[in-house]
mmCIF file of C-alpha atoms in Angstrom:
data_model
loop_
_atom_site.group_PDB
_atom_site.id
_atom_site.type_symbol
_atom_site.label_atom_id
_atom_site.label_comp_id
_atom_site.label_asym_id
_atom_site.label_seq_id
_atom_site.Cartn_x
_atom_site.Cartn_y
_atom_site.Cartn_z
ATOM 1 C CA MET U 1 156.683 -11.610 269.103
ATOM 2 C CA TYR U 2 157.905 -13.426 265.961
ATOM 3 C CA ASN U 3 154.859 -13.215 264.355
ATOM 4 C CA THR U 4 154.892 -9.199 265.181
ATOM 5 C CA LEU U 5 158.205 -8.644 263.890
ATOM 6 C CA ALA U 6 157.602 -10.614 260.815
ATOM 7 C CA ILE U 7 155.658 -7.328 259.698
ATOM 8 C CA SER U 8 158.044 -4.544 261.284
ATOM 9 C CA PRO U 9 160.185 -2.847 258.199
ATOM 10 C CA LEU U 10 163.503 -4.317 259.481
ATOM 11 C CA PHE U 11 162.170 -7.693 258.810
ATOM 12 C CA SER U 12 159.757 -7.418 255.741
ATOM 13 C CA GLY U 13 159.590 -10.323 253.544
ATOM 14 C CA LEU U 14 160.916 -12.719 256.025
ATOM 15 C CA SER U 15 158.222 -15.243 257.148
ATOM 16 C CA GLU U 16 157.535 -15.679 261.203
ATOM 17 C CA ASN U 17 159.437 -18.992 260.803
ATOM 18 C CA GLN U 18 162.584 -17.422 259.376
ATOM 19 C CA VAL U 19 162.406 -14.354 261.751
ATOM 20 C CA GLN U 20 162.237 -16.852 264.509
ATOM 21 C CA GLU U 21 165.336 -19.074 262.749
ATOM 22 C CA LEU U 22 166.912 -16.017 262.802
ATOM 23 C CA PHE U 23 166.844 -15.243 266.668
ATOM 24 C CA THR U 24 168.413 -18.386 267.299
ATOM 25 C CA LYS U 25 171.416 -16.830 266.467
ATOM 26 C CA VAL U 26 171.715 -13.827 268.394
ATOM 27 C CA VAL U 27 171.259 -13.014 272.151
ATOM 28 C CA TYR U 28 168.106 -10.279 272.760
ATOM 29 C CA GLN U 29 166.395 -8.797 275.636
ATOM 30 C CA VAL U 30 162.608 -7.268 275.675
ATOM 31 C CA ARG U 31 162.401 -4.218 277.944
ATOM 32 C CA SER U 32 159.668 -2.515 279.168
ATOM 33 C CA TYR U 33 159.050 1.115 280.056
ATOM 34 C CA ALA U 34 156.241 2.969 282.217
ATOM 35 C CA ARG U 35 154.536 6.056 280.588
ATOM 36 C CA GLY U 36 157.257 9.392 280.902
ATOM 37 C CA GLU U 37 160.208 7.059 281.426
ATOM 38 C CA VAL U 38 163.563 8.120 279.813
ATOM 39 C CA ILE U 39 164.835 5.584 277.439
ATOM 40 C CA ALA U 40 167.700 6.775 276.049
ATOM 41 C CA THR U 41 169.114 10.561 276.670
ATOM 42 C CA GLY U 42 170.328 12.471 273.922
ATOM 43 C CA GLY U 43 174.081 12.633 273.891
ATOM 44 C CA GLU U 44 174.443 9.454 275.129
ATOM 45 C CA GLU U 45 176.128 6.459 273.015
ATOM 46 C CA CYS U 46 174.076 4.448 270.897
ATOM 47 C CA ARG U 47 175.195 0.970 271.861
ATOM 48 C CA VAL U 48 172.075 -1.138 270.983
ATOM 49 C CA LEU U 49 169.561 -1.608 268.397
ATOM 50 C CA GLN U 50 165.991 -0.975 269.888
ATOM 51 C CA ILE U 51 162.983 -1.889 268.365
ATOM 52 C CA VAL U 52 159.194 -0.648 269.328
ATOM 53 C CA LEU U 53 156.807 -4.077 269.943
ATOM 54 C CA GLN U 54 154.096 -2.138 271.627
ATOM 55 C CA GLY U 55 152.848 1.258 272.736
ATOM 56 C CA SER U 56 155.042 4.422 271.495
ATOM 57 C CA VAL U 57 157.759 6.498 272.347
ATOM 58 C CA LYS U 58 158.825 10.300 271.542
ATOM 59 C CA GLY U 59 162.209 11.653 270.312
ATOM 60 C CA GLU U 60 162.733 15.552 272.022
ATOM 61 C CA MET U 61 165.657 17.709 271.649
ATOM 62 C CA ILE U 62 165.996 20.039 274.704
ATOM 63 C CA ASP U 63 168.580 23.014 274.467
ATOM 64 C CA TYR U 64 170.695 24.762 277.149
ATOM 65 C CA SER U 65 167.871 27.247 278.046
ATOM 66 C CA GLY U 66 165.876 24.359 278.794
ATOM 67 C CA ARG U 67 163.222 24.875 275.384
ATOM 68 C CA VAL U 68 161.943 21.400 274.257
ATOM 69 C CA LEU U 69 161.551 20.890 270.799
ATOM 70 C CA LYS U 70 159.518 17.423 269.873
ATOM 71 C CA ILE U 71 161.415 15.726 266.797
ATOM 72 C CA GLU U 72 158.813 13.282 266.421
ATOM 73 C CA ASP U 73 156.626 9.876 268.171
ATOM 74 C CA ILE U 74 157.727 6.652 267.206
ATOM 75 C CA GLY U 75 155.183 3.870 267.116
ATOM 76 C CA ALA U 76 155.010 -0.022 267.171
ATOM 77 C CA LEU U 77 157.598 -2.069 264.728
ATOM 78 C CA ARG U 78 159.764 0.981 264.296
ATOM 79 C CA PRO U 79 163.499 0.945 265.341
ATOM 80 C CA LEU U 80 164.928 4.029 267.914
ATOM 81 C CA ALA U 81 167.780 5.901 266.507
ATOM 82 C CA ILE U 82 168.585 3.588 263.975
ATOM 83 C CA ALA U 83 171.166 5.806 261.570
ATOM 84 C CA PHE U 84 173.410 6.276 264.852
ATOM 85 C CA LEU U 85 174.110 2.579 265.631
ATOM 86 C CA PHE U 86 177.413 2.494 263.884
ATOM 87 C CA GLY U 87 179.852 5.470 262.832
ATOM 88 C CA LYS U 88 182.319 7.154 264.906
ATOM 89 C CA ASN U 89 180.172 9.458 266.434
ATOM 90 C CA ASN U 90 177.007 7.258 267.307
ATOM 91 C CA ARG U 91 175.848 9.571 269.958
ATOM 92 C CA CYS U 92 171.813 9.500 270.257
ATOM 93 C CA PRO U 93 170.662 12.692 268.825
ATOM 94 C CA VAL U 94 167.583 12.900 270.643
ATOM 95 C CA THR U 95 166.188 12.412 274.311
ATOM 96 C CA ILE U 96 163.718 9.262 273.870
ATOM 97 C CA SER U 97 160.582 8.792 276.415
ATOM 98 C CA ALA U 98 157.841 6.545 276.408
ATOM 99 C CA ASN U 99 154.153 8.113 275.378
ATOM 100 C CA GLU U 100 152.744 4.707 277.171
ATOM 101 C CA TYR U 101 153.856 1.529 278.573
ATOM 102 C CA THR U 102 156.216 0.772 276.050
ATOM 103 C CA GLU U 103 157.873 -2.691 275.028
ATOM 104 C CA LEU U 104 161.287 -2.662 273.217
ATOM 105 C CA LEU U 105 163.110 -5.151 271.872
ATOM 106 C CA VAL U 106 166.941 -4.820 272.387
ATOM 107 C CA LEU U 107 169.861 -6.121 270.349
ATOM 108 C CA SER U 108 173.507 -5.564 270.818
ATOM 109 C CA LYS U 109 175.525 -4.248 267.604
ATOM 110 C CA THR U 110 177.231 -7.897 267.597
ATOM 111 C CA SER U 111 173.559 -9.339 267.157
ATOM 112 C CA VAL U 112 172.620 -6.632 264.743
ATOM 113 C CA VAL U 113 176.048 -7.680 262.786
ATOM 114 C CA THR U 114 174.690 -11.233 262.884
ATOM 115 C CA LEU U 115 171.478 -10.960 261.600
ATOM 116 C CA MET U 116 172.923 -8.772 258.521
ATOM 117 C CA GLN U 117 175.325 -11.842 257.649
ATOM 118 C CA SER U 118 172.656 -14.371 258.270
ATOM 119 C CA SER U 119 169.966 -12.553 255.925
ATOM 120 C CA GLU U 120 170.318 -10.667 252.977
ATOM 121 C CA MET U 121 166.627 -9.302 253.084
ATOM 122 C CA PHE U 122 167.359 -7.842 256.562
ATOM 123 C CA LEU U 123 170.398 -5.987 255.320
ATOM 124 C CA THR U 124 168.276 -4.354 252.635
ATOM 125 C CA ASN U 125 165.927 -3.662 255.380
ATOM 126 C CA PHE U 126 168.415 -1.942 257.395
ATOM 127 C CA LEU U 127 169.900 -0.182 254.617
ATOM 128 C CA ASN U 128 166.577 1.146 253.513
ATOM 129 C CA ALA U 129 165.766 2.027 257.293
ATOM 130 C CA VAL U 130 169.139 4.192 257.525
ATOM 131 C CA SER U 131 168.325 5.678 254.019
ATOM 132 C CA ASN U 132 165.131 7.039 255.306
ATOM 133 C CA ARG U 133 166.123 8.376 258.488
ATOM 134 C CA ALA U 134 168.593 10.152 256.945
ATOM 135 C CA GLN U 135 166.269 11.709 254.358
ATOM 136 C CA PHE U 136 164.087 12.445 257.567
ATOM 137 C CA ILE U 137 166.931 14.423 259.528
ATOM 138 C CA SER U 138 167.653 16.175 256.071
ATOM 139 C CA SER U 139 163.913 17.316 255.809
ATOM 140 C CA LYS U 140 163.908 18.206 259.306
ATOM 141 C CA LEU U 141 167.165 20.148 259.014
ATOM 142 C CA ARG U 142 165.331 22.589 256.152
ATOM 143 C CA PHE U 143 162.202 22.770 258.313
ATOM 144 C CA LEU U 144 164.290 24.031 261.412
ATOM 145 C CA SER U 145 166.114 26.381 258.952
ATOM 146 C CA PHE U 146 163.101 28.508 258.788
ATOM 147 C CA LYS U 147 163.364 31.320 261.632
ATOM 148 C CA THR U 148 159.839 32.524 261.859
ATOM 149 C CA ILE U 149 156.802 30.455 262.738
ATOM 150 C CA ARG U 150 154.948 31.673 259.880
ATOM 151 C CA GLY U 151 157.897 30.342 257.785
ATOM 152 C CA LYS U 152 157.559 26.709 259.967
ATOM 153 C CA LEU U 153 154.206 26.722 259.496
ATOM 154 C CA ALA U 154 153.770 27.482 255.801
ATOM 155 C CA HIS U 155 156.354 24.819 255.082
ATOM 156 C CA PHE U 156 154.657 22.174 257.392
ATOM 157 C CA LEU U 157 151.629 23.027 255.174
ATOM 158 C CA LEU U 158 153.228 22.582 251.452
ATOM 159 C CA GLU U 159 154.377 19.548 253.040
ATOM 160 C CA VAL U 160 151.173 18.153 254.244
ATOM 161 C CA ASP U 161 149.277 18.866 251.064
ATOM 162 C CA ARG U 162 152.340 17.073 248.729
ATOM 163 C CA ARG U 163 151.881 14.170 250.758
ATOM 164 C CA GLN U 164 147.969 14.133 250.490
ATOM 165 C CA ASN U 165 146.469 14.796 247.206
ATOM 166 C CA GLY U 166 147.949 18.470 246.379
ATOM 167 C CA ASN U 167 144.965 20.183 245.371
ATOM 168 C CA GLY U 168 145.460 22.861 248.195
ATOM 169 C CA GLU U 169 142.690 21.278 250.842
ATOM 170 C CA ILE U 170 144.998 20.142 253.737
ATOM 171 C CA VAL U 171 143.343 17.959 256.548
ATOM 172 C CA LEU U 172 145.437 18.051 259.749
ATOM 173 C CA ASP U 173 145.762 14.983 261.931
ATOM 174 C CA LYS U 174 147.623 17.216 264.792
ATOM 175 C CA THR U 175 146.052 19.491 267.181
ATOM 176 C CA GLN U 176 147.285 22.963 267.763
ATOM 177 C CA GLU U 177 149.271 21.433 270.914
ATOM 178 C CA GLU U 178 150.604 19.187 269.194
ATOM 179 C CA LEU U 179 151.692 21.500 266.276
ATOM 180 C CA ALA U 180 153.231 23.808 268.932
ATOM 181 C CA ASP U 181 155.337 20.928 270.235
ATOM 182 C CA LEU U 182 156.319 20.122 266.879
ATOM 183 C CA PHE U 183 157.303 23.740 266.057
ATOM 184 C CA GLY U 184 159.004 24.102 269.464
ATOM 185 C CA VAL U 185 156.509 27.485 270.331
ATOM 186 C CA ALA U 186 154.054 28.432 272.560
ATOM 187 C CA ARG U 187 150.615 27.472 271.321
ATOM 188 C CA PRO U 188 149.616 31.247 271.468
ATOM 189 C CA SER U 189 152.166 32.457 268.998
ATOM 190 C CA LEU U 190 151.190 29.193 266.681
ATOM 191 C CA SER U 191 147.453 30.472 266.908
ATOM 192 C CA ARG U 192 148.229 33.915 266.110
ATOM 193 C CA SER U 193 150.324 32.662 263.230
ATOM 194 C CA LEU U 194 147.799 30.594 261.634
ATOM 195 C CA ARG U 195 145.313 33.189 262.182
ATOM 196 C CA ALA U 196 147.674 35.406 259.989
ATOM 197 C CA LEU U 197 148.080 32.769 257.401
ATOM 198 C CA HIS U 198 144.443 32.457 257.006
ATOM 199 C CA HIS U 199 143.597 35.969 256.324
#
């Protein structure tokens, strides 16, 4: 486990031996989840830091009408809901479930604080991770502010182009089904908007 954690974002810059030494100071668990199993429900208090060791999970928001909006997939070595571990209203913003068989490293808040006090590198990595999540959430809010499917699609395509080479030639790594989940719309509606943008 320690060699895996040494290449994770939260422990970047630390050797396997340094990570192992840090973990002699804290209490932790490794929990496993089957595909489809719910890990955290939107609105519940975030009491622990969870890091994906193996597998992947997805975060989804469910509105009062039961409509599901997929926020993102989170793969191995990334933390879950890290920006919501501390603070007054520290509730999980999304429902998190396993995409496949998944193992999570679970640390209490007390253990996280101990790691911060024991390692300046861990503290810096943690703060960077929280800042990255704040930026992601800001970008997601901007995306969701577009009311029409065409507006969301145009914004998404411009962002993909910016991340790739910026020459207007975009290679999508998502299927129409995955894009429909991301936008929270039916696939036929997305197909119509894609055709309309193409013409």
